[in-house]
Amino acid sequence: MFSIWVASSSTSQKRIYVPNISKLSSDDNVEQLECDYSAYVVYHKAETGFPCLSFDIVEDQFGSGEQRSQTFPMTAYLVAGTQADKDHHNRLLAMKFSNMNPVDDKKHNNDDDDDDDDEDEEEETLPDLSCASIPHSGCVNRIRCRRIGDKLIVANWSDHGAVHLWNMTDALNTCDEGDSQRIADFNKQNLHTKPIYSFNGHHSPGFGLDWSPVNDGVLATGDSQKHIFIWNVSDDGWKVDQLPLIGHESSVEDIQWSPNESTILSSCSVDRSIRIWDTRNRRHESAIIIADAHESDVNVLSWNRMEKAFILSGGDDGVIKVWDLRQVRRQTIKSSNGGSTSSSTSTSGGGCKPVATFKQHKGPITSVDWHRTDGTVFAASSDDHQITQWDLSVETDEQQDDDKETSASKRPKTDDSISDGGKQQRKEMEDDPIIGKLPPQLLFIHQGQKEVKEIHWHPQIPGLLISTAATGFDIFRTVSV
């Protein structure tokens, strides 16, 4: 969490600051926000020149699991696309974040200069960013990557209305080497690199984009004119089904494939609905419709990889909702020819209700993502410049009476964000009326960025969360997850 230092002539005090609830002093010279680094295990920042609306994490060969998350220094690979001031300044980026060490709380909180610091040792602990780039005409609305064979294939939406595929294997290998001269040579030699395939059949820009995690080379793309197209790779190259999935009444904002079923995908739209599709349906109509899922545009989706019946959604209304697809009521609807029947589901009116609803953010939700290995944990970002971490397994106050110790350990980790205070300080924080206003499922509020656009949990490093914003990238792991 962020805390406030209240400066005075002789002492300094701090109190917990909760966005949208706490109030700052009207005198800027009295109170200022300062990050409490003891709330983080890892926390690094990076800038790429121009900001990136979207990025994706590239899986590597260094293994996964808790052992990976506790091994330092950390390394992570990303692909991203820029939002530059001019079309021809935009780039696709392959990035390597390396030498990322844990937070040194004492170093961050020490206001006194230590003349005896070993500068050479400090330089060795600094994180490093290597970045190779390929020119891209226009802003990159969204980007997703997939390893297909020995190639890293990257798909991206351009704000010019086209979807491009790129082979960024060489770009990633170059930045992995970390040689600045090799990277400079690569960037110069690839000034005129073209995509391996481009699709202009959408006729409008879009944001919906996702690779199937089950079938290599299967991609779904959705545009602002409500169309969703399915892509496939074959021996003859890339092919796009010219008959789109039909059902949404307005712009498709996000797409998520099922984590375990090869023909099932979900989508959300400005029309306020969430739809589940089965690509085997020759009529290309959605099988499940959650109408009026939010009070306004449904911006983003995430499909739970552990508990596969659950989908997470975030809307322009600032609300985060959790949906259980098993609760959807199925109806059999007669087809238009009057002969056969087809099974489809509509939940307009009194249909499916979310199993959880959270209204913590004060701006539109820009990204949501389920934790990769914990089916009850997720993160969300918003236009209110905040990133929140949640745990659905945390019980409400009424339920906590049966298991106080367990619930206390899962309370929002503001308890640990001002550490070294002992039991008395922890009790004071638990009794803080501001903390009491927070939902018990809220674990953490991260700040420090402006206009957060997208977040992703690292698929191989449990708890490591990466975000992109107008002010750059944050790479962090909190004490909460």
CSV table of N, CA and C in Angstrom, one decimal, residues 5 31 63 92 134 149 162 186 214 224 233 292 418:
chain,number,residue,atom,x,y,z
A,5,TRP,N,3.5,10.3,4.9
A,5,TRP,CA,4.3,10.8,6.0
A,5,TRP,C,3.8,12.2,6.4
A,31,GLU,N,1.8,17.0,4.0
A,31,GLU,CA,1.6,15.5,3.7
A,31,GLU,C,2.0,15.2,2.2
A,63,GLY,N,12.1,-22.7,-16.3
A,63,GLY,CA,11.3,-23.4,-15.3
A,63,GLY,C,10.2,-22.6,-14.7
A,92,LEU,N,7.3,-2.4,-32.6
A,92,LEU,CA,7.1,-3.7,-31.9
A,92,LEU,C,8.4,-3.9,-31.1
A,134,ILE,N,11.1,-3.6,-34.0
A,134,ILE,CA,10.8,-3.6,-35.4
A,134,ILE,C,9.8,-2.5,-35.7
A,149,GLY,N,6.1,-24.2,-32.8
A,149,GLY,CA,7.4,-24.9,-33.1
A,149,GLY,C,8.5,-24.2,-32.5
A,162,ALA,N,-5.9,-3.2,-39.4
A,162,ALA,CA,-5.4,-4.5,-39.8
A,162,ALA,C,-4.8,-5.3,-38.6
A,186,PHE,N,20.8,-4.9,-35.2
A,186,PHE,CA,19.5,-5.6,-35.5
A,186,PHE,C,18.5,-4.5,-35.8
A,214,VAL,N,-4.8,-24.2,-26.4
A,214,VAL,CA,-4.9,-25.6,-26.7
A,214,VAL,C,-4.4,-26.0,-28.1
A,224,SER,N,-14.3,-3.3,-34.0
A,224,SER,CA,-15.2,-2.4,-33.5
A,224,SER,C,-16.5,-2.4,-34.2
A,233,VAL,N,-3.6,-22.0,-38.9
A,233,VAL,CA,-2.4,-22.2,-39.7
A,233,VAL,C,-2.4,-23.5,-40.3
A,292,ASP,N,-26.6,-7.7,-20.5
A,292,ASP,CA,-26.6,-6.8,-19.5
A,292,ASP,C,-25.6,-7.2,-18.3
A,418,ILE,N,3.3,-1.6,6.6
A,418,ILE,CA,4.1,-0.8,7.5
A,418,ILE,C,4.7,-1.8,8.5
